[in-house]
Tab-separated table of C-alpha atoms in Angstrom:
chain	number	residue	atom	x	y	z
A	13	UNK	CA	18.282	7.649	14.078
A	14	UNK	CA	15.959	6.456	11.448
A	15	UNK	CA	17.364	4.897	7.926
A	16	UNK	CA	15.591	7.117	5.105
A	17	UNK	CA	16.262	6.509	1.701
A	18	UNK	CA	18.502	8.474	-0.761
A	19	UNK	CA	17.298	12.092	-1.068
A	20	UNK	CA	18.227	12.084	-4.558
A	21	UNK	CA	14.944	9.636	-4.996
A	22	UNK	CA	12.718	11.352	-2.360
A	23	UNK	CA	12.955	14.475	-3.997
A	24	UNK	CA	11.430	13.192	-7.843
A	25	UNK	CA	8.090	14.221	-8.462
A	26	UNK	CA	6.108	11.003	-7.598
A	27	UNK	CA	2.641	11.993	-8.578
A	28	UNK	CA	0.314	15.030	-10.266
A	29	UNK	CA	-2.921	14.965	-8.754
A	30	UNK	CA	-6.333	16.703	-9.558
A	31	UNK	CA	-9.162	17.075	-6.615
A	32	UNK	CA	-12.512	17.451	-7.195
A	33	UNK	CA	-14.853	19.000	-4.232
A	34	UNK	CA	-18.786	19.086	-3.252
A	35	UNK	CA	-19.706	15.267	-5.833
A	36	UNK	CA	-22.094	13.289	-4.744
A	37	UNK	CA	-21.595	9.374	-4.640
A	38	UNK	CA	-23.529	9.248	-8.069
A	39	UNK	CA	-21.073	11.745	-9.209
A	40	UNK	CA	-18.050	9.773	-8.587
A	41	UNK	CA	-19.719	6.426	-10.348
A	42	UNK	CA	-20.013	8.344	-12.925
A	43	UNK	CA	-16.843	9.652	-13.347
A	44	UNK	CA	-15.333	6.241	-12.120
A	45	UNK	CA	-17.452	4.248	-15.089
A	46	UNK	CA	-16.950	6.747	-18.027
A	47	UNK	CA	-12.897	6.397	-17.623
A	48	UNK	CA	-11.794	2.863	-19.451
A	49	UNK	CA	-10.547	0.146	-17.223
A	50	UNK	CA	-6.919	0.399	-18.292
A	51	UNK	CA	-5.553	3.648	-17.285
A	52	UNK	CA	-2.937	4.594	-14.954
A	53	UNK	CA	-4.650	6.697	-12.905
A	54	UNK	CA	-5.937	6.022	-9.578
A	55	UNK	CA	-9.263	7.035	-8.160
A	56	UNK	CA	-9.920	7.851	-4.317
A	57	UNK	CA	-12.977	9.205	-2.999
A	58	UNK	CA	-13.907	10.519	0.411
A	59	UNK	CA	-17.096	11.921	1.660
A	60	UNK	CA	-17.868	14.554	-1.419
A	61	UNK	CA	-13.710	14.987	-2.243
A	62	UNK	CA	-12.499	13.078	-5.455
A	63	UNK	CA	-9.031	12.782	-6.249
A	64	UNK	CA	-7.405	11.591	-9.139
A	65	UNK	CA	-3.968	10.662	-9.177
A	66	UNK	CA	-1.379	10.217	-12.052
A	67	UNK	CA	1.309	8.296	-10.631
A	68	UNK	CA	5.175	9.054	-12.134
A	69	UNK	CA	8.171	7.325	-11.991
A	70	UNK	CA	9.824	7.804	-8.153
A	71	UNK	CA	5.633	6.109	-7.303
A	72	UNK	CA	6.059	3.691	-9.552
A	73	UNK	CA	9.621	2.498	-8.715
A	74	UNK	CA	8.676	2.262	-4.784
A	75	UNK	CA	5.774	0.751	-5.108
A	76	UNK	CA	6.802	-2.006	-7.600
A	77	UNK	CA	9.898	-2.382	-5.357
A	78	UNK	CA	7.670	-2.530	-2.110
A	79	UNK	CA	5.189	-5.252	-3.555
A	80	UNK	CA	8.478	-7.462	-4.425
A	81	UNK	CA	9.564	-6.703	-0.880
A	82	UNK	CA	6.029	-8.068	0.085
A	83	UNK	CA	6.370	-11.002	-2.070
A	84	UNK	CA	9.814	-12.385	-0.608
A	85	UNK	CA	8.834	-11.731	2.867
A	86	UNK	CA	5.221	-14.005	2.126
A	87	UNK	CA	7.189	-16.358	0.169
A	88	UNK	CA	9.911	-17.150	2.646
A	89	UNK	CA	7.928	-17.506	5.783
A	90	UNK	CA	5.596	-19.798	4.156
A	91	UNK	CA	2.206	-17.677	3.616
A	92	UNK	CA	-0.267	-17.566	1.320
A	93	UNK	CA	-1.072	-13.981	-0.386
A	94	UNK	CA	-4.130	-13.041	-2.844
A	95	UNK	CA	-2.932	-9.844	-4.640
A	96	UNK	CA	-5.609	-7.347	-5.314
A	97	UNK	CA	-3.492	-4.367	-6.970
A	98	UNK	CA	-5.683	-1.380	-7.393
A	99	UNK	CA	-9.083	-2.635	-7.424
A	100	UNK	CA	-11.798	-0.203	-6.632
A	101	UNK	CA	-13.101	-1.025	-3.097
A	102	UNK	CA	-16.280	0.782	-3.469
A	103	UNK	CA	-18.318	1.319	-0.033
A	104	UNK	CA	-21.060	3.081	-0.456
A	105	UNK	CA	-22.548	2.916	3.208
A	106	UNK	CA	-19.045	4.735	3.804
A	107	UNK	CA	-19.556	7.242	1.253
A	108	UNK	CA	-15.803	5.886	-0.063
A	109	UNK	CA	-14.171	4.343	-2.530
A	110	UNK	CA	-9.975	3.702	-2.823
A	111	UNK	CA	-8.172	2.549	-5.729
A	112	UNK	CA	-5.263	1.885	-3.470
A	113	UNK	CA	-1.632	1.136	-4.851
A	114	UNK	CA	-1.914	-2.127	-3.821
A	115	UNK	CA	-4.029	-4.924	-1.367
A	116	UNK	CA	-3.435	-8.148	0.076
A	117	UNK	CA	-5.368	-10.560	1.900
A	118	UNK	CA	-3.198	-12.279	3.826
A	119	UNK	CA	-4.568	-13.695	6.946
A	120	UNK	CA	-8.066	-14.277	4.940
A	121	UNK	CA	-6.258	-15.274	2.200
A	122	UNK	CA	-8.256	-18.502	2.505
A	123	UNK	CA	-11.766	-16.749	3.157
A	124	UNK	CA	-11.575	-15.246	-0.469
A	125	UNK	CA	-8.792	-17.694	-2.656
A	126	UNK	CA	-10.538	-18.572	-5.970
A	127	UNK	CA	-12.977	-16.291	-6.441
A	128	UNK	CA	-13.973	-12.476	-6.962
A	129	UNK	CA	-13.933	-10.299	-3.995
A	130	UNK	CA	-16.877	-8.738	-2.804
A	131	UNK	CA	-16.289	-5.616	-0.520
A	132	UNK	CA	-20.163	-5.146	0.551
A	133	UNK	CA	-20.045	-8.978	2.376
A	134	UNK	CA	-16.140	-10.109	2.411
A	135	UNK	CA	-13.350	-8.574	4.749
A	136	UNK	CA	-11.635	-5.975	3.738
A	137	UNK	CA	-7.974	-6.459	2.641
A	138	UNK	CA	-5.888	-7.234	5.571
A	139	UNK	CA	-2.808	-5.018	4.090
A	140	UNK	CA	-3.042	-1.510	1.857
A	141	UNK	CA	-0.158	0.084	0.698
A	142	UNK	CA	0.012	3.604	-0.615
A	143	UNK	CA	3.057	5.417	-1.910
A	144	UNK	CA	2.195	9.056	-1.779
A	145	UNK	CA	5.569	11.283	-2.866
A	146	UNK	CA	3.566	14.671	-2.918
A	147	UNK	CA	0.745	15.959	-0.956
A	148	UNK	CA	-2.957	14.384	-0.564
A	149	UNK	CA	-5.952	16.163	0.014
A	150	UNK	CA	-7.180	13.029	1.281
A	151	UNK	CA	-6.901	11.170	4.904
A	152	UNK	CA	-6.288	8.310	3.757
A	153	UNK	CA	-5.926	6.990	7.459
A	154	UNK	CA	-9.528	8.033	8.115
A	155	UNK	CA	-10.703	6.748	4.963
A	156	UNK	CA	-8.645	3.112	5.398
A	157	UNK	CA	-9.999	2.927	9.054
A	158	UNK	CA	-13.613	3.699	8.202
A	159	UNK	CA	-13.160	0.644	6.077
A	160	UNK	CA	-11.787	-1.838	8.644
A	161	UNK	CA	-8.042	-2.369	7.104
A	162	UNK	CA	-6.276	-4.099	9.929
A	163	UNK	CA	-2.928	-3.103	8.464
A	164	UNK	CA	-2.222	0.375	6.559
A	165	UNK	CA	1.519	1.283	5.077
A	166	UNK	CA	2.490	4.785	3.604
A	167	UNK	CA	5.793	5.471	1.822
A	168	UNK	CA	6.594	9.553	1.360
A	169	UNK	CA	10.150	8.747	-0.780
A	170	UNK	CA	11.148	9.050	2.664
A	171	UNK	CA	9.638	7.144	5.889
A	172	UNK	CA	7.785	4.158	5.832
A	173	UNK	CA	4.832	4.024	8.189
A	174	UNK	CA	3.427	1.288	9.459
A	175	UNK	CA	-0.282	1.469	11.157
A	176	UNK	CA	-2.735	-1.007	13.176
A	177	UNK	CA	-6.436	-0.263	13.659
A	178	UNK	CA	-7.184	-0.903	16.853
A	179	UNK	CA	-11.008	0.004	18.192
A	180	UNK	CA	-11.281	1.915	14.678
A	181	UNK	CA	-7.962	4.294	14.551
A	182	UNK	CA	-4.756	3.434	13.403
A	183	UNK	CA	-1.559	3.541	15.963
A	184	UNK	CA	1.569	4.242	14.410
A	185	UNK	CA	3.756	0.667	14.782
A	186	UNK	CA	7.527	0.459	14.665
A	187	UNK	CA	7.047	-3.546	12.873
A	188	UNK	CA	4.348	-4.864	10.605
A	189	UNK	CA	2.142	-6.931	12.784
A	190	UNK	CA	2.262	-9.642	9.625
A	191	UNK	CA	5.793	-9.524	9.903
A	192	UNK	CA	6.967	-8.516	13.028
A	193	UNK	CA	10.412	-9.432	13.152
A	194	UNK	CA	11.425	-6.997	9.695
A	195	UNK	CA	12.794	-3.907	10.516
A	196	UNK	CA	12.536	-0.401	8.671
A	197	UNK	CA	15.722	-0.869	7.818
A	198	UNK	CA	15.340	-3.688	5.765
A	199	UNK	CA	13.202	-1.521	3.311
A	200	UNK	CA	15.360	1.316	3.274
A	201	UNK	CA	18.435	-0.741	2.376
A	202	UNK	CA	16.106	-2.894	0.008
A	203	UNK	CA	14.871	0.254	-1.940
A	204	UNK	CA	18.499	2.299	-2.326
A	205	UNK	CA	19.965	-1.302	-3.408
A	206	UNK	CA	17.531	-1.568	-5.864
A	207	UNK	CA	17.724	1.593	-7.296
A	208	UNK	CA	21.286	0.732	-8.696
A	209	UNK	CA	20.264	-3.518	-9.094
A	210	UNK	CA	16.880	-4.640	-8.243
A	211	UNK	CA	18.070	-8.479	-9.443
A	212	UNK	CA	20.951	-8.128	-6.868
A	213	UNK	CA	18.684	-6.323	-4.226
A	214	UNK	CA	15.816	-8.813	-4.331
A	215	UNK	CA	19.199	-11.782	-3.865
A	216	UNK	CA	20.385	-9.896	-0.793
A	217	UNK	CA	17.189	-9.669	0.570
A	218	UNK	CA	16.137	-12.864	-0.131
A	219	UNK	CA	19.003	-13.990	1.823
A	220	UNK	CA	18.789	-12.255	4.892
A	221	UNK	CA	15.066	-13.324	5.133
A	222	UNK	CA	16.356	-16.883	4.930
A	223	UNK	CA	19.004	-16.196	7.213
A	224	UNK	CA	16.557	-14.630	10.182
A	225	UNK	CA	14.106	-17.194	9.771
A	226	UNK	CA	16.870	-20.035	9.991
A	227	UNK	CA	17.985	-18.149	13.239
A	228	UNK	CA	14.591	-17.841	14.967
């Protein structure tokens, strides 16, 4: 039996979106360069479809709560992290361009540390997360896959899904490959304790990160 989280959060509105069919690239630079820098919502762009997402509380509150999760996990087990949010990772060649909810570089933390990222000659981030609550008329699999993410996470409110690329697709995993040992169910517990405490939810999971790695 899979752990879900509390239905009373997975059914909140998490997002409006607004898609836009038949653009060009040029279209969607456009578009992408008249909005200002600081907005809230989030670009993605695949093959001639543009959609434009307004993110809303129940997105918000699992994604800030996810990128904690992140944080404690990288933190504990002695990594290094470079946090790239939701910068635009333009590709051209691809015909794409993501604003995800969030990127790390992880592995290649150390191939890009100190300096701006360049998508057209630097690896792509080794972990994207995207919280999508409501329906997406984009695949983002395809799209993340086209642009060599080795690690891809969705959150629906509901499941989290974990995928690898391997020889260009992404297979569904039951653990992170960066951190294989954390179950689902250390999310799911992480996210309903946080909707009541996140202080005392980021303790308690602080602690049983210490506590597996102390046992390994």
């Amino acid at each position: 039996m899979i752990a879900t989280a509390p239905q009373n959060y997975s059914n909140l509105l998490g997002e409006k979106r607004v898609s836009l069919r038949g653009l060009t690239w040029q279209a969607y630079q456009q578009i992408l360069h008249a909005l200002p820098q600081s907005r809230s919502a989030r670009l993605t762009y695949d093959c001639g479809i543009l959609e434009i997402t307004m993110p809303l509380e129940s997105h918000e509150f699992g994604l800030r709560m996810i990128e904690v999760f992140i944080r404690i996990l990288v933190f504990e087990m002695g990594m290094k992290i470079k946090t790239m949010g939701s910068t635009t990772m333009d590709r051209e060649e691809l015909d794409r361009g993501a604003e995800p909810d969030c990127a790390y570089y992880i592995q290649n933390q150390s191939r890009v540390a100190g300096r701006t990222v360049d998508f057209t000659t630097d690896p792509p981030p080794d972990l994207v997360v995207e919280v999508d609550i409501t329906h997406t008329d984009i695949d983002k699999n395809r799209l993340y896959a086209a642009m060599g993410v080795p690690e891809f996470w969705r959150y629906n409110g509901r499941e989290w899904l974990i995928y690898q690329l391997r020889e260009g697709i992404y297979q569904e995993c039951d653990r992170s490959p960066t951190f294989p040992w954390v179950k689902k169910e250390y999310l799911y517990e992480f996210l309903e304790q946080a909707q009541q405490d996140e202080i005392e939810a980021e303790r308690a999971f602080r602690e049983r990160v210490r506590a597996n790695i102390a046992s390994r």
